[in-house]
Tab-separated table of C-alpha atoms and ligand atoms in Angstrom:
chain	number	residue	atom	x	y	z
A	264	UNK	CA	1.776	29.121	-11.762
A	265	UNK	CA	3.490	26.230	-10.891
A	266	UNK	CA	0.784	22.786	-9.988
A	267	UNK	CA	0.585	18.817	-9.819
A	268	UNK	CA	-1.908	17.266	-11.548
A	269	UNK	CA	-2.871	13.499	-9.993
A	270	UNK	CA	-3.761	11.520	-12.509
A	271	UNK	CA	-6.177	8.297	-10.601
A	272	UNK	CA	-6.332	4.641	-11.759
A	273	UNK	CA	-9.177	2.274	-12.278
A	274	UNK	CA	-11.201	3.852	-10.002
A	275	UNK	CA	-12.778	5.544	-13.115
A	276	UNK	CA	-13.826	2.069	-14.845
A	277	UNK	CA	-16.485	2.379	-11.740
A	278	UNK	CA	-19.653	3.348	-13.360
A	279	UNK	CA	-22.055	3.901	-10.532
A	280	UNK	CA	-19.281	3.817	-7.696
A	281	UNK	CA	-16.956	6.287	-8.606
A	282	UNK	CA	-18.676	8.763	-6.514
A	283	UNK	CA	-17.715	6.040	-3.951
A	284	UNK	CA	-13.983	5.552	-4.981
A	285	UNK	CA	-13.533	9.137	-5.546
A	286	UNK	CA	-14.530	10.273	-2.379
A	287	UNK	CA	-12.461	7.988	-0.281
A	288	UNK	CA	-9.330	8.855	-2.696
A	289	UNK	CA	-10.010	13.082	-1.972
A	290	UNK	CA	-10.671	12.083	1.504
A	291	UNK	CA	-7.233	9.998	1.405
A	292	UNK	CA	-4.959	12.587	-0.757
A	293	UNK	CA	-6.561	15.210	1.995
A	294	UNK	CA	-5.424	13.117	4.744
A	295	UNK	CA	-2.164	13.097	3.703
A	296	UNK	CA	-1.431	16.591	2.559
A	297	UNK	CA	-3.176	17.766	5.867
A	298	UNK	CA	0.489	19.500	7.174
A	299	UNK	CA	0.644	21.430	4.280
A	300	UNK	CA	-2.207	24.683	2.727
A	301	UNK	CA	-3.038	24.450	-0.715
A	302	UNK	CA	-5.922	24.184	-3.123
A	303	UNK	CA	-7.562	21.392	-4.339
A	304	UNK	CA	-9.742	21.132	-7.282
A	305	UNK	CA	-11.249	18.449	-9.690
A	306	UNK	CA	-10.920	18.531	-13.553
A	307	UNK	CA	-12.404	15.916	-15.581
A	308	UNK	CA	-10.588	12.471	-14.165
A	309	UNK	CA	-8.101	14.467	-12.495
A	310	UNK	CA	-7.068	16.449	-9.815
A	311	UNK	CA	-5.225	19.962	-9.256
A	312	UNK	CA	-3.330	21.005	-6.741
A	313	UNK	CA	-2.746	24.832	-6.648
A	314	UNK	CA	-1.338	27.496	-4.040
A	315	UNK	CA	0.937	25.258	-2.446
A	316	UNK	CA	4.265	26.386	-0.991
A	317	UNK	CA	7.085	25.576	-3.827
A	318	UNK	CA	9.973	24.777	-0.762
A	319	UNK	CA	7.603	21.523	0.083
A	320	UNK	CA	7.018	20.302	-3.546
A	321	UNK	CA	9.305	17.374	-2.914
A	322	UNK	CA	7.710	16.391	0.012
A	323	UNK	CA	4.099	16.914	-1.054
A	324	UNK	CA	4.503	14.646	-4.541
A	325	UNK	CA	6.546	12.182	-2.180
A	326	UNK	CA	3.220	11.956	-0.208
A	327	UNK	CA	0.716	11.840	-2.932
A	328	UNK	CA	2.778	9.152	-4.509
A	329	UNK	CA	2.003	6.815	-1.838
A	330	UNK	CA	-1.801	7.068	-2.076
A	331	UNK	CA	-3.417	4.390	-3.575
A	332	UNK	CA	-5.584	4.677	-6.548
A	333	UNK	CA	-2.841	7.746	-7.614
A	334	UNK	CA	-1.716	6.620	-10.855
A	335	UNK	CA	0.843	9.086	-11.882
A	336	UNK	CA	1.745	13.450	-10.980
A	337	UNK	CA	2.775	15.688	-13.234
A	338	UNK	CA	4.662	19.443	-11.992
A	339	UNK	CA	2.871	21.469	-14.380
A	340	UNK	CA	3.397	25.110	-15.278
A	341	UNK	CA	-0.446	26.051	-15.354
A	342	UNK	CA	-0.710	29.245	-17.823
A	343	UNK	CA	-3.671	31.194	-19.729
A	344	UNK	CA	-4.535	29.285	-23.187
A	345	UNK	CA	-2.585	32.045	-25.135
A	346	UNK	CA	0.043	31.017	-27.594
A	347	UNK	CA	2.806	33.299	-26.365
A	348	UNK	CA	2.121	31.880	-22.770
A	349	UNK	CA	1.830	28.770	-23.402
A	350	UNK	CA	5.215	28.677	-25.759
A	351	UNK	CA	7.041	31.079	-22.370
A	352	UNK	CA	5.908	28.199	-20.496
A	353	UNK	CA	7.487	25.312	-23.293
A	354	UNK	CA	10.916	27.162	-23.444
A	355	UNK	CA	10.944	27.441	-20.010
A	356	UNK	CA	10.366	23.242	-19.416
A	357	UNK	CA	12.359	22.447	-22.309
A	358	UNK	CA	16.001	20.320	-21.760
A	359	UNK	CA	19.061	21.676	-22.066
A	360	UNK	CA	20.471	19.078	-24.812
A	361	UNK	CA	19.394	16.290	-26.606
A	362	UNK	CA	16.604	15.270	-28.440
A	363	UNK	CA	12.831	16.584	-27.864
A	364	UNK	CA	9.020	16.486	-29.540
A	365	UNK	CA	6.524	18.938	-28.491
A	366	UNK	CA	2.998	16.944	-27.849
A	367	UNK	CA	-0.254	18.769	-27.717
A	368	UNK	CA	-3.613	17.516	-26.480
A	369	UNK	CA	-6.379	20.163	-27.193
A	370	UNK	CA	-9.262	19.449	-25.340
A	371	UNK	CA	-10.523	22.818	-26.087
A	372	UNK	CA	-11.807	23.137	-29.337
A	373	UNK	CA	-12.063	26.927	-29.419
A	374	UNK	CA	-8.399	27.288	-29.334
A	375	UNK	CA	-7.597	28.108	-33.152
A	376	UNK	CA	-4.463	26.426	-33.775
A	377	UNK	CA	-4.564	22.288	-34.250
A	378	UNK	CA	-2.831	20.207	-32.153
A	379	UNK	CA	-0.164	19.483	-34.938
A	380	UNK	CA	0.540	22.868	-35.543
A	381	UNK	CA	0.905	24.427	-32.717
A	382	UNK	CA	3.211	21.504	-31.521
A	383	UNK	CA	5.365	22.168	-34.882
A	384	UNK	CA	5.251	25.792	-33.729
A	385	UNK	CA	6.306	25.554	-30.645
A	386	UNK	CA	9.229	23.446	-31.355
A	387	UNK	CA	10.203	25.792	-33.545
A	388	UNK	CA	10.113	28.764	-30.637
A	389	UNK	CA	12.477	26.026	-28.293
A	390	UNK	CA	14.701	25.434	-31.079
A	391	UNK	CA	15.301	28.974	-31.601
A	392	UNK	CA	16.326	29.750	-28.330
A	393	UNK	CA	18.434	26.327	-27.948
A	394	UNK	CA	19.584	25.563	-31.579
A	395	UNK	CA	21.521	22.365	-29.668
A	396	UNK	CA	18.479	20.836	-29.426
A	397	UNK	CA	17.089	18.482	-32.297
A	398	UNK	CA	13.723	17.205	-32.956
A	399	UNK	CA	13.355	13.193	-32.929
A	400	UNK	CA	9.373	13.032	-33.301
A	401	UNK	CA	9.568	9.735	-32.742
A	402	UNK	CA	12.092	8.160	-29.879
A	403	UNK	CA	12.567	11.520	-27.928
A	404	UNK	CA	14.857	11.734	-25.194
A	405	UNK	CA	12.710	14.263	-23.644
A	406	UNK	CA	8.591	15.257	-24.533
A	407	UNK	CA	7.170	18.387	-23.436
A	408	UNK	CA	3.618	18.531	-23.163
A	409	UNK	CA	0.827	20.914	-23.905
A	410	UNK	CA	-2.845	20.140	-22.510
A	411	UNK	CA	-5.520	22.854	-23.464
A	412	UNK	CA	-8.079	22.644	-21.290
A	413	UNK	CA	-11.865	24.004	-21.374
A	414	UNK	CA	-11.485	26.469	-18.904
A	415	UNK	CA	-9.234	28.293	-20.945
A	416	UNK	CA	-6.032	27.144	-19.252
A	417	UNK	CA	-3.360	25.260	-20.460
A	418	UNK	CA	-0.888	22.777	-18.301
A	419	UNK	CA	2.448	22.510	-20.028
A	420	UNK	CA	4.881	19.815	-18.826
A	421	UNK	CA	7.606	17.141	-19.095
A	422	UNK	CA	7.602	14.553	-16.967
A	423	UNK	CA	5.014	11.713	-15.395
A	424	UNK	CA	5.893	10.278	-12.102
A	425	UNK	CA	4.668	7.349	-11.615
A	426	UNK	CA	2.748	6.582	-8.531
A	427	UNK	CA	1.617	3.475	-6.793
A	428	UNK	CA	-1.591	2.459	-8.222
A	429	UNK	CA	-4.279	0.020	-7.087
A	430	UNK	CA	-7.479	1.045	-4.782
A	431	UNK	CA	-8.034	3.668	-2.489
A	432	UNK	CA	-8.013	2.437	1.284
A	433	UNK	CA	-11.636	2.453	2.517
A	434	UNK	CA	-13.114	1.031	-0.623
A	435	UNK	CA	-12.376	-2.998	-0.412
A	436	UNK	CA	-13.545	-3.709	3.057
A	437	UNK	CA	-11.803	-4.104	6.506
A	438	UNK	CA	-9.472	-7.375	7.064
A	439	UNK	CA	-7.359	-7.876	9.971
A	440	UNK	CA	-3.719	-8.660	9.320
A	441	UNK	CA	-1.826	-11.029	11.324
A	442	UNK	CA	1.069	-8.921	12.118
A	443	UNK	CA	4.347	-10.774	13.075
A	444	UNK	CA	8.010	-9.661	13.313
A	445	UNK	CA	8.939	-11.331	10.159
A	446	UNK	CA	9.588	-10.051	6.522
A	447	UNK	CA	6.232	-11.200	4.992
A	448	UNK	CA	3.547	-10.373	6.802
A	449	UNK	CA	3.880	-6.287	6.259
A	450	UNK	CA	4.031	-7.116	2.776
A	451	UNK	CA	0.971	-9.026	2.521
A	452	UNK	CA	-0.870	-6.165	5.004
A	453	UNK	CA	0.489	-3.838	2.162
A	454	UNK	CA	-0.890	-5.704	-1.005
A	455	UNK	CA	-4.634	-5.746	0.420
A	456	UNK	CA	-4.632	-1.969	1.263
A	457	UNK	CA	-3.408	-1.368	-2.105
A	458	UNK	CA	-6.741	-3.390	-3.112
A	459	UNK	CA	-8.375	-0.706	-1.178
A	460	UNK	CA	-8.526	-2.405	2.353
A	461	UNK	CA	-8.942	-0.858	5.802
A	462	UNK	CA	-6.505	-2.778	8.368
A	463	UNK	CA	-6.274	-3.143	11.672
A	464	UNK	CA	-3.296	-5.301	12.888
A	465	UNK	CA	-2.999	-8.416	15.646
A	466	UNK	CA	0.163	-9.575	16.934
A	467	UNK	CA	0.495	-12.476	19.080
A	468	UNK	CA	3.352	-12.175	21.687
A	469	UNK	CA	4.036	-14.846	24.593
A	470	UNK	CA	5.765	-12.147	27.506
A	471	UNK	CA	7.725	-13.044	29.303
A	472	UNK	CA	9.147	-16.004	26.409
A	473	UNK	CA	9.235	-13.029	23.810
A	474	UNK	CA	10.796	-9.673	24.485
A	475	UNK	CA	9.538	-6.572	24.998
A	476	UNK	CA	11.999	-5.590	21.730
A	477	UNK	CA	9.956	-7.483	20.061
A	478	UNK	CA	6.405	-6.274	20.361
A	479	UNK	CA	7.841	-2.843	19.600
A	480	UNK	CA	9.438	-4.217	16.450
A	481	UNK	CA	5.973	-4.820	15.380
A	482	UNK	CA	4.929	-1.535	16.362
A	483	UNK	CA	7.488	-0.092	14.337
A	484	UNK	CA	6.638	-2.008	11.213
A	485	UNK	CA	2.406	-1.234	11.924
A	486	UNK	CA	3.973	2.745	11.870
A	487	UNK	CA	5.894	2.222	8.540
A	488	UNK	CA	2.832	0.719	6.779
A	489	UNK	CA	0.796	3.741	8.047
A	490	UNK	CA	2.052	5.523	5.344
A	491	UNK	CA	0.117	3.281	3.162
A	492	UNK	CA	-2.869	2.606	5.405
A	493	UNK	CA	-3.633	6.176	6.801
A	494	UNK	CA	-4.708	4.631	10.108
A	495	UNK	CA	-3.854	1.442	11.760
A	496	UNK	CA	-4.468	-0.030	15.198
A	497	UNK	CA	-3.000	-3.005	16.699
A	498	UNK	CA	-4.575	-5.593	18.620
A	499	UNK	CA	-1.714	-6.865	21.035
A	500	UNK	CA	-2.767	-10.558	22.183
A	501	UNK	CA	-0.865	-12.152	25.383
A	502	UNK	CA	-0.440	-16.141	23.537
A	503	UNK	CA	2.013	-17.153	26.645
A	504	UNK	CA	-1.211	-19.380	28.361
A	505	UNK	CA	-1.988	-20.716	24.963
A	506	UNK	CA	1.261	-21.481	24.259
A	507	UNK	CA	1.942	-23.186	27.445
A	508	UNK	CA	-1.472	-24.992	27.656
A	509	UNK	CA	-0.385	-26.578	24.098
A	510	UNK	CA	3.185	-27.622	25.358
A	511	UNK	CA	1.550	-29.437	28.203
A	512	UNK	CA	-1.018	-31.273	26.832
A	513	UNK	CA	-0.109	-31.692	23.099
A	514	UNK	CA	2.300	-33.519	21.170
A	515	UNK	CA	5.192	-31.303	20.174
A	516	UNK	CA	5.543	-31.952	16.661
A	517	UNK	CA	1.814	-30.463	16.891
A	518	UNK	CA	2.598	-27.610	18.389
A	519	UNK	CA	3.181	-25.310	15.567
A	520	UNK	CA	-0.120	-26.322	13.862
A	521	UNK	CA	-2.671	-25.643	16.939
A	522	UNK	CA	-0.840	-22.523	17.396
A	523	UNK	CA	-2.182	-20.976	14.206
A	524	UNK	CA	-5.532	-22.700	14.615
A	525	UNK	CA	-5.941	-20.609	18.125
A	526	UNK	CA	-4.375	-17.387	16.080
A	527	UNK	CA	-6.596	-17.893	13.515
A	528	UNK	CA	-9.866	-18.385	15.639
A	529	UNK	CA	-8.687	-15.189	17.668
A	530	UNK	CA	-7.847	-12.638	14.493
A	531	UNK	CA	-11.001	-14.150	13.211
A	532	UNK	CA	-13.504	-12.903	16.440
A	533	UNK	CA	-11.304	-9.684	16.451
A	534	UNK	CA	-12.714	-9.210	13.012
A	535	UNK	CA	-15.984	-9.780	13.585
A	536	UNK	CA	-16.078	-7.852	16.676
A	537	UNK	CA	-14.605	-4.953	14.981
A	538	UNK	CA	-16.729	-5.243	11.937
A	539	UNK	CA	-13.887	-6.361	9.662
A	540	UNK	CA	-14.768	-9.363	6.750
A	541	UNK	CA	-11.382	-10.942	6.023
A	542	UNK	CA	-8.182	-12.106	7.962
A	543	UNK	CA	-4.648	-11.671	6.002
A	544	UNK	CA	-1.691	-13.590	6.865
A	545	UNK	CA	2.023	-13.601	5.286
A	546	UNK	CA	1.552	-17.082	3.934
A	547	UNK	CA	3.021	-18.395	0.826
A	548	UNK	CA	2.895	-21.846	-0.012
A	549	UNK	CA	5.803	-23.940	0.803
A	550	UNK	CA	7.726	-21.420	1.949
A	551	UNK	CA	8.294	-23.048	5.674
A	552	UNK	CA	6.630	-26.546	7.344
A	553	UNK	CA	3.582	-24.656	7.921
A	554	UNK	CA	2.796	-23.250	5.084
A	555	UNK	CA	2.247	-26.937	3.282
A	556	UNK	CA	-1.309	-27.201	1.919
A	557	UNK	CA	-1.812	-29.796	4.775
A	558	UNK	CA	-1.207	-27.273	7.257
A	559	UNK	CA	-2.655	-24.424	5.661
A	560	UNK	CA	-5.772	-26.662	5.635
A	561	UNK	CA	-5.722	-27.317	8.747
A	562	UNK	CA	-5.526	-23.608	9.620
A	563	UNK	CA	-8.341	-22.576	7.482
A	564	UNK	CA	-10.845	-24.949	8.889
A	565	UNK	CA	-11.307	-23.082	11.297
A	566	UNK	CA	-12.079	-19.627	9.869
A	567	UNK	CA	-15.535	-18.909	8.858
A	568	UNK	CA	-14.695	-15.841	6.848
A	569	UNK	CA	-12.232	-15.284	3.531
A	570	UNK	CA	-8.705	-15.685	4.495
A	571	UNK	CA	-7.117	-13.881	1.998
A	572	UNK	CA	-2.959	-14.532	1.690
A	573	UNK	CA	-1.879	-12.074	-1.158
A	574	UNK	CA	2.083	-13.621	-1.063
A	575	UNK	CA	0.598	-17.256	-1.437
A	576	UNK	CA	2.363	-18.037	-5.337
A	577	UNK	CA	5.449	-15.242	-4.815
A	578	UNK	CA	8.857	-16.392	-3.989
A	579	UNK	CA	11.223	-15.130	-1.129
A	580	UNK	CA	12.851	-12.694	-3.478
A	581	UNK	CA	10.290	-11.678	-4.907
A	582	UNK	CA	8.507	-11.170	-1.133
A	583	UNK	CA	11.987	-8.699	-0.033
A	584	UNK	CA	12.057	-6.765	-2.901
A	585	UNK	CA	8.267	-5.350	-2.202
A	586	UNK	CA	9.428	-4.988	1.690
A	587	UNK	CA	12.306	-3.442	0.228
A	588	UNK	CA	10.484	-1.085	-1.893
A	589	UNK	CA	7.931	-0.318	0.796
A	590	UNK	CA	10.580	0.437	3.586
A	591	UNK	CA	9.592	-2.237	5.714
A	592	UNK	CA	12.692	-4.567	5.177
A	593	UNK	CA	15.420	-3.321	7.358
A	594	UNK	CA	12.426	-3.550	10.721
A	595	UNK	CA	11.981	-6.933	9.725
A	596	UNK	CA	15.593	-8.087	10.009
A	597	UNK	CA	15.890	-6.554	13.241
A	598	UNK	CA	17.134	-9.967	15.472
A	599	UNK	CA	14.191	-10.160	17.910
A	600	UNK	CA	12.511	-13.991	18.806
A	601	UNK	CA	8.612	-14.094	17.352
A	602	UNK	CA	6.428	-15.900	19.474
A	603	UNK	CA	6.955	-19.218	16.805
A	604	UNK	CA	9.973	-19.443	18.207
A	605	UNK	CA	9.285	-20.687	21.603
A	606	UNK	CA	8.984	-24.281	22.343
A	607	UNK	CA	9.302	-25.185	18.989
A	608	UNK	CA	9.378	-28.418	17.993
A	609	UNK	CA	12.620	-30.714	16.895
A	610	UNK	CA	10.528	-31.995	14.008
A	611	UNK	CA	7.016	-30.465	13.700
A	612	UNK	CA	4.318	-32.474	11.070
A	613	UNK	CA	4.788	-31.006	7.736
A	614	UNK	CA	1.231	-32.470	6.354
A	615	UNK	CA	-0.798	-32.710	9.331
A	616	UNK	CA	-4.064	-34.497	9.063
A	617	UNK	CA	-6.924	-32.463	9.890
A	618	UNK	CA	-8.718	-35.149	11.756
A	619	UNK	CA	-5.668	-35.958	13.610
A	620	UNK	CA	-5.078	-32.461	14.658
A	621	UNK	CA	-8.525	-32.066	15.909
A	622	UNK	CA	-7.970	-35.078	17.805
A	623	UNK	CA	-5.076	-33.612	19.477
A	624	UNK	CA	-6.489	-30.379	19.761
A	625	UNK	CA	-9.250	-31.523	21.834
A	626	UNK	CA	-8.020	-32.508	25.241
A	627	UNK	CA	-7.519	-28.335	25.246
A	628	UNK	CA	-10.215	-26.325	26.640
A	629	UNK	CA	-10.438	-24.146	22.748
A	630	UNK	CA	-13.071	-21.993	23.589
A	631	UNK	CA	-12.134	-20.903	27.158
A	632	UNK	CA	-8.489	-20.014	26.025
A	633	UNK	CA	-9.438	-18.200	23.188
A	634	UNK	CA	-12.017	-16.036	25.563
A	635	UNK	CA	-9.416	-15.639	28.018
A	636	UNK	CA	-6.826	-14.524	24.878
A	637	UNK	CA	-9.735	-12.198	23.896
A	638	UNK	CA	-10.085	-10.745	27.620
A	639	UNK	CA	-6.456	-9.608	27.389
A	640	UNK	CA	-5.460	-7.410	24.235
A	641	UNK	CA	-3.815	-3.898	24.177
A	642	UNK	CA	-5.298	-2.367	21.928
A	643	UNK	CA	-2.717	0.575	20.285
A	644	UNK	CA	-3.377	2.919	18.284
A	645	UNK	CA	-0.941	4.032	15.841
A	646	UNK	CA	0.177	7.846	15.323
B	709	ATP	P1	6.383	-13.503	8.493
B	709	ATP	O1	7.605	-13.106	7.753
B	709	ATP	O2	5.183	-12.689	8.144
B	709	ATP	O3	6.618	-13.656	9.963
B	709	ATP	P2	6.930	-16.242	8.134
B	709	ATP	O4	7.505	-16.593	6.836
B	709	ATP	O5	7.815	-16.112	9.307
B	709	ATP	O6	6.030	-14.947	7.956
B	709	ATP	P3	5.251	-17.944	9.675
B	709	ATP	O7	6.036	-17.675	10.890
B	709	ATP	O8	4.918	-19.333	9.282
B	709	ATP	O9	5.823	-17.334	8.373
B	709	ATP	O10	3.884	-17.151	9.800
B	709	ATP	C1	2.925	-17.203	8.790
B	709	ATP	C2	1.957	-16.055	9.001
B	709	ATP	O11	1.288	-16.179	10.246
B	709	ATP	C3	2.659	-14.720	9.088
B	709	ATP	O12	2.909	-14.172	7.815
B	709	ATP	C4	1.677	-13.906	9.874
B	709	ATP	O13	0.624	-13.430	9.046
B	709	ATP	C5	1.124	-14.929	10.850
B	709	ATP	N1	1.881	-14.876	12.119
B	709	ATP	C6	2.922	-15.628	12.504
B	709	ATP	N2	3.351	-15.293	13.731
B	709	ATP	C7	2.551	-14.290	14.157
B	709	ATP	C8	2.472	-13.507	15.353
B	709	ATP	N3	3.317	-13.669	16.373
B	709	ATP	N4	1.522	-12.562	15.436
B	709	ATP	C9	0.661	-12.358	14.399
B	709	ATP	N5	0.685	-13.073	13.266
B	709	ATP	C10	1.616	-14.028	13.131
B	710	MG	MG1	7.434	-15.202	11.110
């Protein structure tokens, strides 16, 4: 019977949690699987998925690969720990040409033939039904494997796909990302739910300055990283009478420098009133004017709770490959105006002062916009 073993992480270096981890990564691989009927079953730091229907086996592995705290799958032929089966099963997984070694794990002591040997005899059985084939016991070009397990079944095969690693979601806590148009912040929303984070998104749009376009941009991005955070909402905040309250009454090299201050202070209540512990921006540290440690200062100050900003030491590059990798990239570029974009400033203060933005800052009513900002979100829920 053809099955895929999923091989998990870290997650067993837990001790006491890894009921904890476990359960949130069966809960997760059941999540995504839940088009499909099969049957699930744990083995000793593994799992086994069995009855499944062969037409969706790319589709299934392409799903399970995507889960973090999945390490690696294996397609397995699963047979009865018999010699003659468990060679069938060898020839059967074996190349066509080049070199090969046979590699036997035998968890099962009862089985009476030692690893060595029976990996020397079933060589011999592949050879002898492909005498192309040559041995290289050490460089291979192709391994097959043989694990004998206790229940008196064996798993026999070739090849470990690699799958993303890291935490499953629901076991690091709940951040809000700050969700703009751009390249970086998906990325950064992507890193802390592969730390096992829960994420709900806020974007901060200024209608009628910004487009319509463009919110939906973000909506599209929030879907793509779905497939990585299971569930994700996104907090929609009108900025427009922040924006325009700034404009008026602040200088405009300023301007880009209170605007994160009021983004921050709003992702930061949104978290607290949705029980979430962190915010997560795109950051990374000289990257743009704003991202200067003076202005990054300045932002922080006023957050009470971890900021975390996972892109902080990468470079551009390195920031497109991930979106790249993740399928985010090709949203991002997408030509629509972010809400940064508007009134921007001819030459904004690349190392603001702190004091001298709060003294700027406060001829602004800060707590009354922020409530009003708070009083008008659409909340969306993405499917
Ligand atoms: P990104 O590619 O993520 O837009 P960026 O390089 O354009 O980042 P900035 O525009 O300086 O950088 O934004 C820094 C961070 O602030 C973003 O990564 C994001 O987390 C947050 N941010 C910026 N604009 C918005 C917005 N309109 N809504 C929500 N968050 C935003
Ligand atoms: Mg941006």
């Amino acid at each position: 019977m053809k099955v895929i073993i999923v091989r998990y992480s870290e997650i067993h270096l837990k001790g006491n949690n890894r009921d904890f981890f476990e359960s949130a990564l069966i809960s997760n691989i059941k999540f995504v699987l839940k088009e499909y009927k099969y049957d699930f079953a744990r083995s000793n730091a593994r799992y086994i998925i069995r009855n499944f229907d062969e037409t969706q086996i790319e589709n299934i592995i392409d799903a399970l690969k995507n889960v973090f705290g999945v390490h690696s799958l294996s397609v397995a032929l699963e047979v009865d720990s018999v010699y003659e089966q468990i060679s069938a099963a060898a020839i059967q997984l074996a190349p066509a040409s080049g070199t090969f070694k046979v590699s036997t794990n035998r968890a099962d002591k009862r089985f009476p033939t030692k690893s060595m040997v029976l990996s020397a005899d079933v060589g011999g059985d592949i050879l002898e039904r492909n005498p192309r084939l040559k041995v290289d016991l050490f460089n291979p070009d192709n391994t097959v494997y043989i694990d004998i397990r206790e229940n008196g079944k064996t798993f026999v095969y070739t090849q470990s796909i690699k799958a993303v690693n890291g935490m499953p979601v629901g076991t690091g806590g709940k951040g809000i990302v700050m969700l703009s148009g751009g390249i970086d912040s998906p990325v950064a929303a992507y890193m802390m739910a592969k730390r096992g984070m829960t994420l709900r998104a806020v974007h901060f749009h200024s209608f009628p300055y910004t487009s319509m376009q463009a919110k939906q941009k973000v909506l599209d991005l929030a879907k793509l990283l779905k497939k990585y955070t299971l569930h994700i909402t996104v907090d929609v905040v009108s900025f427009t009478e922040i924006q325009t309250a700034i404009h008026e009454k602040c200088p405009e090299e300023y301007m880009i420098t209170i605007m994160r201050r009021f983004m921050m202070r709003i992702a930061e209540r949104i978290a607290k009133n949705t029980g979430a512990g962190a915010v997560i921006t795109g950051e990374s540290l000289g990257q743009v004017a704003s991202q200067t440690l003076e202005s990054i200062t300045s932002t922080n100050s006023v957050a009470t709770i971890p900021v975390f900003r996972p892109l902080i030491g990468f470079d551009k590059d390195d920031i497109i490959e991930i979106a790249q990798k993740i399928g985010t990239f090709e949203t991002s570029i997408l030509p629509y105006e972010d809400c940064c974009t508007i009134f921007l400033p001819k030459k904004p203060v690349t190392k603001p002062r702190l004091s001298a933005v709060e003294k700027v800052e406060s001829v602004l009513d800060v707590d009354a916009l922020v409530d009003n900002a708070l009083g008008n979100i659409e909340t969306i829920v993405i499917e």
